[in-house]
Each structure stands twice: as C-alpha cells, then as structure tokens.
Amino acid sequence: MSQDGIGDTGWTDNANWDHSARLRDLYRRRCRKQAEEMTCAAQAADLLAPLVEKGDTVLDAGCGGGSFFHSLMDRNIPATYIGIDASPRLTAIGKEELPAFGLPAENLRTLRIEDLSGAAEHVVCLNVLTHLDNYPRPLERLLKVARKTLILRESLKEGAEYLYVRDEYLDPGHDIKVHINTYDIAALTAFITSYGWRVRRVEDRRTGGTPETVIGYPHYWTFLVAERDA
C-alpha cells in the first residue's frame, strides 16, 4: 500500500477462491490425478470430442489449476490446451504440477476473462459466469474469442435470481461475499444468438436438471453448446 493509504490489492483481497486452503488442496490433487475427475469436466470434454480437429486450440476460461487438460488428454482429443484464470494462486498450482503430464507451464496464464483478447477454435467456461457480477461483458469476450465452439455450464433457469452473499467456507478470518447468480436461460441464449451463434441446451449429467446446493445456495446447472453460424 502506498504512503497515502491507497492500494491496488482489493480484487485479490476479496477473491473468495484465493482464501480457501481446502479448495487449493483439491485443485492440486486434481492436477496430480489424485482426485476424481469432475463430472462437468468429463461432460464438457465429451461434448467437445466430436467438434475438435487436429491442431485446434481449446481455451479453458476460469481454469483454476488447469485439470481440464487431463479430461482432454484422457480422451485423446487432439487439441492444444490453454487455461486462464484470474487467480494467481490457482494457476500457480497448475504451473507446478501439470508440466509433469506434458503441459508447458506457459499454457496457464493469470488473466481475467474481461481482459481476454485473441482467438481460439474452442472455448470452455465451466461454473464461472455464475459467480461474477453479471454475464454480458465476460460472455461477449468469450464469443469474440471463440472461432468454432463455446461450451458453457452455468446456473440457468426460467427467471433470473441475483445474490451477493457471504462465503461461509473460507479460511478463518476472511469475511468475503460472493456472487451466486442464476441467469434467465432465454435471455442468455438470446444474447449468444445475437452474436451469430446456434445454441443447444444439454442437461447437466451430474444433477440431472435438478438444483444442487453449493455453499448453501441452489445452483441450476445447465450446459449450453454454441456453434458459430457459417
């Protein structure tokens, strides 16, 4: 913090995923293949498999430690994996653990979705937009970056609900609130199609379309698979 009392760490100081040792331990075990593959990661990889061509890039937006790399490799999906996440603590885990499995450390980058530019054939974003303040700006970035496919898994249903609540599952001494938003599925789908994409809805394999309680609040997990119109 500068002498005048103004600092620049407000974002990281209040990022709930940076303040959970239990979460970081889980991410490390996933990167080491010592924890079970996430059902949503398996489903996303299965959805991607018939769409990826040799030489394509898959961008994992909100990658955490980057364990989705394993989901691609275990299915022999012939893509270059790039992961981005706003949390330096989480990307550091992948940089430390995943080179042993063949992923160069530089393929994991500390980057907010809002700051993203460039292009990738396929973009995957799982359980991320739900926990941001709203979806239009980051979703627009993903749509502009993706060349062929965008796969989302978010809390979606008829009618939106916006919550900003205390995360009770953090390390002791951290009083941090988090967004838990459920977006109106029709409005979000219309937003995607307005950028020239075809969208299909896929039932979430883990929850079967029923709400799942996460940190004490219901999440209505749903997959959307968007493909760019020719």
PDB file of C-alpha atoms in Angstrom:
ATOM      1  CA  MET A   1       0.000   0.000   0.000  1.00  0.00           C
ATOM      2  CA  SER A   2       1.289   3.463  -0.856  1.00  0.00           C
ATOM      3  CA  GLN A   3       2.069   6.107   1.726  1.00  0.00           C
ATOM      4  CA  ASP A   4      -1.219   7.872   1.015  1.00  0.00           C
ATOM      5  CA  GLY A   5      -3.140   4.770   2.079  1.00  0.00           C
ATOM      6  CA  ILE A   6      -4.361   3.772  -1.393  1.00  0.00           C
ATOM      7  CA  GLY A   7      -3.604   0.215  -2.520  1.00  0.00           C
ATOM      8  CA  ASP A   8      -4.229  -1.988  -5.551  1.00  0.00           C
ATOM      9  CA  THR A   9      -4.922  -5.396  -3.985  1.00  0.00           C
ATOM     10  CA  GLY A  10      -8.664  -5.027  -3.490  1.00  0.00           C
ATOM     11  CA  TRP A  11      -9.573  -7.574  -6.150  1.00  0.00           C
ATOM     12  CA  THR A  12      -7.314 -10.356  -4.860  1.00  0.00           C
ATOM     13  CA  ASP A  13      -8.010  -9.495  -1.227  1.00  0.00           C
ATOM     14  CA  ASN A  14     -11.711 -10.140  -1.877  1.00  0.00           C
ATOM     15  CA  ALA A  15     -11.483 -13.098  -4.279  1.00  0.00           C
ATOM     16  CA  ASN A  16     -13.017 -15.911  -2.259  1.00  0.00           C
ATOM     17  CA  TRP A  17     -11.240 -18.717  -4.169  1.00  0.00           C
ATOM     18  CA  ASP A  18      -7.890 -17.221  -3.133  1.00  0.00           C
ATOM     19  CA  HIS A  19      -8.751 -17.757   0.529  1.00  0.00           C
ATOM     20  CA  SER A  20      -9.616 -21.445   0.791  1.00  0.00           C
ATOM     21  CA  ALA A  21      -6.792 -23.855   1.597  1.00  0.00           C
ATOM     22  CA  ARG A  22      -9.229 -26.739   1.167  1.00  0.00           C
ATOM     23  CA  LEU A  23     -10.037 -25.631  -2.387  1.00  0.00           C
ATOM     24  CA  ARG A  24      -6.380 -25.220  -3.303  1.00  0.00           C
ATOM     25  CA  ASP A  25      -5.622 -28.685  -1.938  1.00  0.00           C
ATOM     26  CA  LEU A  26      -8.427 -30.159  -4.050  1.00  0.00           C
ATOM     27  CA  TYR A  27      -7.175 -28.394  -7.167  1.00  0.00           C
ATOM     28  CA  ARG A  28      -3.668 -29.678  -6.562  1.00  0.00           C
ATOM     29  CA  ARG A  29      -4.907 -33.247  -6.164  1.00  0.00           C
ATOM     30  CA  ARG A  30      -6.900 -32.917  -9.384  1.00  0.00           C
ATOM     31  CA  CYS A  31      -3.822 -31.686 -11.214  1.00  0.00           C
ATOM     32  CA  ARG A  32      -1.895 -34.679  -9.864  1.00  0.00           C
ATOM     33  CA  LYS A  33      -4.752 -37.025 -10.910  1.00  0.00           C
ATOM     34  CA  GLN A  34      -5.170 -37.972  -7.259  1.00  0.00           C
ATOM     35  CA  ALA A  35      -8.814 -36.824  -7.153  1.00  0.00           C
ATOM     36  CA  GLU A  36     -11.781 -37.982  -9.188  1.00  0.00           C
ATOM     37  CA  GLU A  37     -12.448 -36.128 -12.435  1.00  0.00           C
ATOM     38  CA  MET A  38     -15.209 -33.558 -12.110  1.00  0.00           C
ATOM     39  CA  THR A  39     -18.414 -34.795 -13.747  1.00  0.00           C
ATOM     40  CA  CYS A  40     -18.864 -31.454 -15.503  1.00  0.00           C
ATOM     41  CA  ALA A  41     -15.312 -31.629 -16.884  1.00  0.00           C
ATOM     42  CA  ALA A  42     -15.958 -35.116 -18.233  1.00  0.00           C
ATOM     43  CA  GLN A  43     -19.203 -33.969 -19.835  1.00  0.00           C
ATOM     44  CA  ALA A  44     -17.609 -30.876 -21.366  1.00  0.00           C
ATOM     45  CA  ALA A  45     -14.807 -32.985 -22.839  1.00  0.00           C
ATOM     46  CA  ASP A  46     -17.314 -35.476 -24.229  1.00  0.00           C
ATOM     47  CA  LEU A  47     -19.234 -32.619 -25.845  1.00  0.00           C
ATOM     48  CA  LEU A  48     -16.023 -31.243 -27.332  1.00  0.00           C
ATOM     49  CA  ALA A  49     -14.650 -34.515 -28.645  1.00  0.00           C
ATOM     50  CA  PRO A  50     -16.620 -34.675 -31.941  1.00  0.00           C
ATOM     51  CA  LEU A  51     -16.058 -30.962 -32.607  1.00  0.00           C
ATOM     52  CA  VAL A  52     -12.269 -30.712 -32.271  1.00  0.00           C
ATOM     53  CA  GLU A  53      -9.972 -31.156 -35.244  1.00  0.00           C
ATOM     54  CA  LYS A  54      -6.255 -31.815 -35.053  1.00  0.00           C
ATOM     55  CA  GLY A  55      -4.373 -28.599 -34.402  1.00  0.00           C
ATOM     56  CA  ASP A  56      -7.302 -26.792 -32.765  1.00  0.00           C
ATOM     57  CA  THR A  57      -6.858 -24.839 -29.551  1.00  0.00           C
ATOM     58  CA  VAL A  58      -9.145 -25.261 -26.546  1.00  0.00           C
ATOM     59  CA  LEU A  59      -9.239 -22.253 -24.225  1.00  0.00           C
ATOM     60  CA  ASP A  60     -10.394 -23.060 -20.689  1.00  0.00           C
ATOM     61  CA  ALA A  61     -11.702 -19.774 -19.267  1.00  0.00           C
ATOM     62  CA  GLY A  62     -11.701 -19.862 -15.482  1.00  0.00           C
ATOM     63  CA  CYS A  63      -9.456 -22.917 -15.472  1.00  0.00           C
ATOM     64  CA  GLY A  64      -8.491 -22.972 -11.796  1.00  0.00           C
ATOM     65  CA  GLY A  65      -5.416 -25.187 -11.733  1.00  0.00           C
ATOM     66  CA  GLY A  66      -5.971 -26.432 -15.282  1.00  0.00           C
ATOM     67  CA  SER A  67      -7.023 -30.016 -14.534  1.00  0.00           C
ATOM     68  CA  PHE A  68      -9.369 -29.961 -17.550  1.00  0.00           C
ATOM     69  CA  PHE A  69      -6.184 -30.652 -19.502  1.00  0.00           C
ATOM     70  CA  HIS A  70      -6.413 -34.229 -18.172  1.00  0.00           C
ATOM     71  CA  SER A  71     -10.001 -34.547 -19.406  1.00  0.00           C
ATOM     72  CA  LEU A  72      -8.853 -33.730 -22.934  1.00  0.00           C
ATOM     73  CA  MET A  73      -5.778 -35.942 -22.863  1.00  0.00           C
ATOM     74  CA  ASP A  74      -7.630 -38.931 -21.360  1.00  0.00           C
ATOM     75  CA  ARG A  75      -9.981 -38.834 -24.371  1.00  0.00           C
ATOM     76  CA  ASN A  76      -7.213 -38.329 -26.927  1.00  0.00           C
ATOM     77  CA  ILE A  77      -8.732 -35.020 -28.025  1.00  0.00           C
ATOM     78  CA  PRO A  78      -6.092 -33.577 -30.399  1.00  0.00           C
ATOM     79  CA  ALA A  79      -6.084 -30.005 -29.156  1.00  0.00           C
ATOM     80  CA  THR A  80      -3.631 -27.530 -27.693  1.00  0.00           C
ATOM     81  CA  TYR A  81      -4.839 -26.622 -24.209  1.00  0.00           C
ATOM     82  CA  ILE A  82      -4.633 -23.058 -22.881  1.00  0.00           C
ATOM     83  CA  GLY A  83      -6.022 -22.195 -19.460  1.00  0.00           C
ATOM     84  CA  ILE A  84      -6.685 -18.769 -17.999  1.00  0.00           C
ATOM     85  CA  ASP A  85      -7.825 -17.835 -14.514  1.00  0.00           C
ATOM     86  CA  ALA A  86      -7.974 -14.604 -12.559  1.00  0.00           C
ATOM     87  CA  SER A  87      -6.399 -16.245  -9.500  1.00  0.00           C
ATOM     88  CA  PRO A  88      -2.580 -16.391  -9.473  1.00  0.00           C
ATOM     89  CA  ARG A  89      -2.698 -18.863  -6.597  1.00  0.00           C
ATOM     90  CA  LEU A  90      -4.707 -21.346  -8.658  1.00  0.00           C
ATOM     91  CA  THR A  91      -2.760 -21.010 -11.904  1.00  0.00           C
ATOM     92  CA  ALA A  92       0.446 -21.437  -9.884  1.00  0.00           C
ATOM     93  CA  ILE A  93      -0.765 -24.892  -8.853  1.00  0.00           C
ATOM     94  CA  GLY A  94      -1.109 -25.969 -12.471  1.00  0.00           C
ATOM     95  CA  LYS A  95       2.217 -24.426 -13.432  1.00  0.00           C
ATOM     96  CA  GLU A  96       3.852 -26.534 -10.713  1.00  0.00           C
ATOM     97  CA  GLU A  97       2.019 -29.817 -11.304  1.00  0.00           C
ATOM     98  CA  LEU A  98       0.964 -30.144 -14.945  1.00  0.00           C
ATOM     99  CA  PRO A  99       4.354 -29.971 -16.741  1.00  0.00           C
ATOM    100  CA  ALA A 100       4.946 -33.490 -15.400  1.00  0.00           C
ATOM    101  CA  PHE A 101       1.950 -34.561 -17.516  1.00  0.00           C
ATOM    102  CA  GLY A 102       3.094 -32.738 -20.643  1.00  0.00           C
ATOM    103  CA  LEU A 103       1.513 -29.298 -20.346  1.00  0.00           C
ATOM    104  CA  PRO A 104       4.006 -26.415 -20.607  1.00  0.00           C
ATOM    105  CA  ALA A 105       3.701 -24.020 -17.674  1.00  0.00           C
ATOM    106  CA  GLU A 106       3.287 -21.086 -20.063  1.00  0.00           C
ATOM    107  CA  ASN A 107      -0.013 -22.593 -21.272  1.00  0.00           C
ATOM    108  CA  LEU A 108      -1.556 -21.491 -17.974  1.00  0.00           C
ATOM    109  CA  ARG A 109      -1.986 -17.753 -17.583  1.00  0.00           C
ATOM    110  CA  THR A 110      -3.268 -15.453 -14.865  1.00  0.00           C
ATOM    111  CA  LEU A 111      -5.853 -13.424 -16.757  1.00  0.00           C
ATOM    112  CA  ARG A 112      -9.365 -12.154 -16.167  1.00  0.00           C
ATOM    113  CA  ILE A 113     -11.940 -13.004 -18.819  1.00  0.00           C
ATOM    114  CA  GLU A 114     -12.687  -9.308 -19.217  1.00  0.00           C
ATOM    115  CA  ASP A 115      -9.067  -8.721 -20.295  1.00  0.00           C
ATOM    116  CA  LEU A 116      -9.023 -11.576 -22.798  1.00  0.00           C
ATOM    117  CA  SER A 117      -8.274 -11.000 -26.484  1.00  0.00           C
ATOM    118  CA  GLY A 118      -7.099 -13.108 -29.416  1.00  0.00           C
ATOM    119  CA  ALA A 119      -8.721 -16.255 -30.794  1.00  0.00           C
ATOM    120  CA  ALA A 120      -9.146 -19.973 -30.109  1.00  0.00           C
ATOM    121  CA  GLU A 121     -11.165 -22.521 -32.016  1.00  0.00           C
ATOM    122  CA  HIS A 122     -12.997 -23.738 -28.916  1.00  0.00           C
ATOM    123  CA  VAL A 123     -13.737 -22.052 -25.590  1.00  0.00           C
ATOM    124  CA  VAL A 124     -14.942 -23.834 -22.461  1.00  0.00           C
ATOM    125  CA  CYS A 125     -16.210 -21.950 -19.417  1.00  0.00           C
ATOM    126  CA  LEU A 126     -17.497 -24.031 -16.507  1.00  0.00           C
ATOM    127  CA  ASN A 127     -19.136 -22.633 -13.358  1.00  0.00           C
ATOM    128  CA  VAL A 128     -17.595 -19.175 -13.761  1.00  0.00           C
ATOM    129  CA  LEU A 129     -20.113 -16.605 -15.032  1.00  0.00           C
ATOM    130  CA  THR A 130     -22.495 -17.629 -12.244  1.00  0.00           C
ATOM    131  CA  HIS A 131     -20.030 -16.198  -9.731  1.00  0.00           C
ATOM    132  CA  LEU A 132     -19.341 -12.901 -11.497  1.00  0.00           C
ATOM    133  CA  ASP A 133     -21.419  -9.778 -11.021  1.00  0.00           C
ATOM    134  CA  ASN A 134     -23.172 -10.334 -14.375  1.00  0.00           C
ATOM    135  CA  TYR A 135     -22.592 -12.118 -17.662  1.00  0.00           C
ATOM    136  CA  PRO A 136     -22.744  -9.684 -20.649  1.00  0.00           C
ATOM    137  CA  ARG A 137     -19.191  -8.314 -20.670  1.00  0.00           C
ATOM    138  CA  PRO A 138     -17.303 -11.576 -19.994  1.00  0.00           C
ATOM    139  CA  LEU A 139     -19.612 -13.593 -22.231  1.00  0.00           C
ATOM    140  CA  GLU A 140     -19.080 -11.122 -25.050  1.00  0.00           C
ATOM    141  CA  ARG A 141     -15.314 -11.611 -24.679  1.00  0.00           C
ATOM    142  CA  LEU A 142     -15.706 -15.375 -24.942  1.00  0.00           C
ATOM    143  CA  LEU A 143     -17.953 -15.098 -28.003  1.00  0.00           C
ATOM    144  CA  LYS A 144     -15.484 -12.815 -29.747  1.00  0.00           C
ATOM    145  CA  VAL A 145     -12.534 -15.088 -28.997  1.00  0.00           C
ATOM    146  CA  ALA A 146     -14.175 -18.406 -29.956  1.00  0.00           C
ATOM    147  CA  ARG A 147     -13.924 -19.301 -33.645  1.00  0.00           C
ATOM    148  CA  LYS A 148     -15.982 -22.506 -33.709  1.00  0.00           C
ATOM    149  CA  THR A 149     -17.459 -23.562 -30.380  1.00  0.00           C
ATOM    150  CA  LEU A 150     -18.318 -22.185 -26.953  1.00  0.00           C
ATOM    151  CA  ILE A 151     -19.356 -24.580 -24.201  1.00  0.00           C
ATOM    152  CA  LEU A 152     -20.834 -23.124 -21.019  1.00  0.00           C
ATOM    153  CA  ARG A 153     -22.000 -24.686 -17.783  1.00  0.00           C
ATOM    154  CA  GLU A 154     -23.754 -22.152 -15.585  1.00  0.00           C
ATOM    155  CA  SER A 155     -26.704 -21.775 -13.227  1.00  0.00           C
ATOM    156  CA  LEU A 156     -29.611 -21.184 -15.631  1.00  0.00           C
ATOM    157  CA  LYS A 157     -33.380 -21.406 -15.396  1.00  0.00           C
ATOM    158  CA  GLU A 158     -36.545 -19.556 -16.292  1.00  0.00           C
ATOM    159  CA  GLY A 159     -36.288 -16.270 -14.427  1.00  0.00           C
ATOM    160  CA  ALA A 160     -33.099 -14.741 -13.058  1.00  0.00           C
ATOM    161  CA  GLU A 161     -32.011 -14.545  -9.421  1.00  0.00           C
ATOM    162  CA  TYR A 162     -29.073 -12.417  -8.245  1.00  0.00           C
ATOM    163  CA  LEU A 163     -27.445 -12.980  -4.858  1.00  0.00           C
ATOM    164  CA  TYR A 164     -24.417 -11.418  -3.184  1.00  0.00           C
ATOM    165  CA  VAL A 165     -23.762 -13.422  -0.026  1.00  0.00           C
ATOM    166  CA  ARG A 166     -21.051 -14.270   2.468  1.00  0.00           C
ATOM    167  CA  ASP A 167     -18.981 -17.326   1.628  1.00  0.00           C
ATOM    168  CA  GLU A 168     -19.023 -19.361   4.828  1.00  0.00           C
ATOM    169  CA  TYR A 169     -16.458 -21.915   3.604  1.00  0.00           C
ATOM    170  CA  LEU A 170     -13.285 -19.812   3.564  1.00  0.00           C
ATOM    171  CA  ASP A 171     -10.219 -19.946   5.781  1.00  0.00           C
ATOM    172  CA  PRO A 172     -10.742 -18.421   9.245  1.00  0.00           C
ATOM    173  CA  GLY A 173     -10.523 -14.649   9.376  1.00  0.00           C
ATOM    174  CA  HIS A 174     -11.899 -13.943   5.897  1.00  0.00           C
ATOM    175  CA  ASP A 175     -15.256 -12.198   5.611  1.00  0.00           C
ATOM    176  CA  ILE A 176     -15.844 -12.142   1.847  1.00  0.00           C
ATOM    177  CA  LYS A 177     -19.029 -12.060  -0.178  1.00  0.00           C
ATOM    178  CA  VAL A 178     -19.535 -13.824  -3.488  1.00  0.00           C
ATOM    179  CA  HIS A 179     -21.973 -13.516  -6.365  1.00  0.00           C
ATOM    180  CA  ILE A 180     -24.272 -16.517  -6.808  1.00  0.00           C
ATOM    181  CA  ASN A 181     -26.347 -15.645  -9.841  1.00  0.00           C
ATOM    182  CA  THR A 182     -28.846 -17.736 -11.727  1.00  0.00           C
ATOM    183  CA  TYR A 183     -29.402 -16.236 -15.139  1.00  0.00           C
ATOM    184  CA  ASP A 184     -32.565 -16.366 -17.204  1.00  0.00           C
ATOM    185  CA  ILE A 185     -31.827 -19.053 -19.759  1.00  0.00           C
ATOM    186  CA  ALA A 186     -33.908 -17.483 -22.523  1.00  0.00           C
ATOM    187  CA  ALA A 187     -32.236 -14.083 -22.122  1.00  0.00           C
ATOM    188  CA  LEU A 188     -28.723 -15.543 -22.020  1.00  0.00           C
ATOM    189  CA  THR A 189     -29.422 -17.748 -25.039  1.00  0.00           C
ATOM    190  CA  ALA A 190     -30.778 -14.762 -26.968  1.00  0.00           C
ATOM    191  CA  PHE A 191     -27.617 -12.840 -26.068  1.00  0.00           C
ATOM    192  CA  ILE A 192     -25.476 -15.592 -27.595  1.00  0.00           C
ATOM    193  CA  THR A 193     -27.571 -15.934 -30.756  1.00  0.00           C
ATOM    194  CA  SER A 194     -27.419 -12.171 -31.297  1.00  0.00           C
ATOM    195  CA  TYR A 195     -23.689 -12.623 -31.995  1.00  0.00           C
ATOM    196  CA  GLY A 196     -24.358 -15.124 -34.773  1.00  0.00           C
ATOM    197  CA  TRP A 197     -24.307 -18.440 -32.907  1.00  0.00           C
ATOM    198  CA  ARG A 198     -26.554 -21.502 -32.829  1.00  0.00           C
ATOM    199  CA  VAL A 199     -27.232 -22.735 -29.300  1.00  0.00           C
ATOM    200  CA  ARG A 200     -28.446 -26.051 -27.944  1.00  0.00           C
ATOM    201  CA  ARG A 201     -29.239 -26.882 -24.359  1.00  0.00           C
ATOM    202  CA  VAL A 202     -27.811 -30.051 -22.785  1.00  0.00           C
ATOM    203  CA  GLU A 203     -28.956 -31.462 -19.466  1.00  0.00           C
ATOM    204  CA  ASP A 204     -26.264 -31.468 -16.798  1.00  0.00           C
ATOM    205  CA  ARG A 205     -25.076 -35.023 -16.207  1.00  0.00           C
ATOM    206  CA  ARG A 206     -24.216 -34.512 -12.549  1.00  0.00           C
ATOM    207  CA  THR A 207     -27.508 -33.009 -11.406  1.00  0.00           C
ATOM    208  CA  GLY A 208     -29.981 -34.287 -13.992  1.00  0.00           C
ATOM    209  CA  GLY A 209     -31.569 -30.867 -14.231  1.00  0.00           C
ATOM    210  CA  THR A 210     -32.359 -30.556 -10.520  1.00  0.00           C
ATOM    211  CA  PRO A 211     -30.927 -27.788  -8.304  1.00  0.00           C
ATOM    212  CA  GLU A 212     -27.677 -28.509  -6.484  1.00  0.00           C
ATOM    213  CA  THR A 213     -26.810 -26.752  -3.228  1.00  0.00           C
ATOM    214  CA  VAL A 214     -23.341 -25.191  -3.347  1.00  0.00           C
ATOM    215  CA  ILE A 215     -22.048 -23.198  -0.351  1.00  0.00           C
ATOM    216  CA  GLY A 216     -25.608 -23.219   0.939  1.00  0.00           C
ATOM    217  CA  TYR A 217     -27.422 -21.890  -2.129  1.00  0.00           C
ATOM    218  CA  PRO A 218     -29.179 -23.588  -5.070  1.00  0.00           C
ATOM    219  CA  HIS A 219     -27.430 -23.735  -8.433  1.00  0.00           C
ATOM    220  CA  TYR A 220     -29.369 -24.775 -11.545  1.00  0.00           C
ATOM    221  CA  TRP A 221     -26.526 -26.215 -13.587  1.00  0.00           C
ATOM    222  CA  THR A 222     -27.150 -26.382 -17.332  1.00  0.00           C
ATOM    223  CA  PHE A 223     -24.869 -26.838 -20.335  1.00  0.00           C
ATOM    224  CA  LEU A 224     -25.147 -24.653 -23.407  1.00  0.00           C
ATOM    225  CA  VAL A 225     -23.274 -25.656 -26.556  1.00  0.00           C
ATOM    226  CA  ALA A 226     -22.913 -22.756 -29.006  1.00  0.00           C
ATOM    227  CA  GLU A 227     -21.589 -23.205 -32.523  1.00  0.00           C
ATOM    228  CA  ARG A 228     -20.824 -20.320 -34.820  1.00  0.00           C
ATOM    229  CA  ASP A 229     -23.090 -19.966 -37.838  1.00  0.00           C
ATOM    230  CA  ALA A 230     -21.281 -20.298 -41.137  1.00  0.00           C
TER     231      ALA A 230
END
